[in-house]
């Protein structure tokens, strides 16, 4: 059987903030790819050579001391190469007699590109289109046998091609949405220039991964901590398909889930997905330990440490388990292998606090090759209900970090009620799927209000809804005023203890999506 990762693209990381976007665009063409540091030993891939190589952009100038260098062995892989921004410049800088210098006029933002010579990279595209530039250097002299194939008004060398070999370079960023035909350019590279068939699909991933899980687990047993979120649910469903009831899932109520979520998700797991689940309601323990805690990092640690304790207790005395499953995704893997070196910290919600060491279990991460949007596609292919798969992201520490002050049971109740109304109304008005993430925060202030003939002094909540492609950047959702007014009225009238509602109109950056 041909595995989807048998044909793949190697992306060499030179430090670009857009590296994950490059990978996602490649995978949109149903081609598997991996990101590795620019200085990775290419002999690592001798047993499975890549079908193409992309050199990413980067923040440095090729002329700076200590700037990342080009490994000449890239051209010995006998695979097409595409250099993007810094990737083009480092190729030029490294191949005689190419030269790069600081531009008198830097170029950032949109520019109009003109194709000077038709070629496979621009096949099927118009001669003029908008691209996204982000560079302070420009190419002065091209290496031997390279020719200019596109330009902009400010960049005489906007794209190049080797005259004899499938080696290309572009000064702009085809991976960002601002480049008008960027997806098509990358599709042309991976499917036409590299000649790949495009076998990286949800179905092929499921088939291949089930086989890998069976091989990894053997006759063993797997325990999986379920958060109630999409990632852990898809991971558990995949593992269950592979090994059946040799999987045990532990679903813990930490007291700061959404309203009725513990019961609703349990029904999904047991009635629809038929997962073997042990549900543990530890809400009292979690809320006792969170009581009065204001610092968001302390909240995270309390929830993480208490989860480990509850999880450990739930399977104590059961020594059949050989593996611990986690819903680690590819962005978390990338963070730990950046060209700058291993990450100093690992996100707490992707690191189950040392459980493998403590319990002597092997780690099983069936989703570690996937991005979030790919996880959703795999979930749908596994027949997990769409309304669950399309749920908005929810933080590991739950509502505790949406209470911007000390945690109390009453504040959790207020936030659960307000959040349930906001989400219910988004679904009722068919606005939910047009929003990337929606949430409510309980502010650490109280305000004066009048209800009937009485003066009130109650809490303020903030509504937050954003639109985004991937969460890396986000704009506030321009929800209808009438809708916001209706939600505000419902929350104030139905949730005793809240008398004011505000709407957050901050974009990311400079703000973040969550408030803490």
Short mmCIF file of C-alpha atoms in Angstrom, two decimals, residues 9 51 91 103 289 383 404 440:
data_model
loop_
_atom_site.label_atom_id
_atom_site.label_comp_id
_atom_site.label_asym_id
_atom_site.label_seq_id
_atom_site.Cartn_x
_atom_site.Cartn_y
_atom_site.Cartn_z
CA UNK A 9 7.64 17.97 0.21
CA UNK A 51 9.81 14.80 -3.98
CA UNK A 91 20.16 30.60 -3.25
CA UNK A 103 17.56 47.74 -1.07
CA UNK A 289 -8.67 24.32 44.62
CA UNK A 383 -18.53 10.21 11.05
CA UNK A 404 -10.61 37.86 34.87
CA UNK A 440 -17.73 35.56 26.89
#
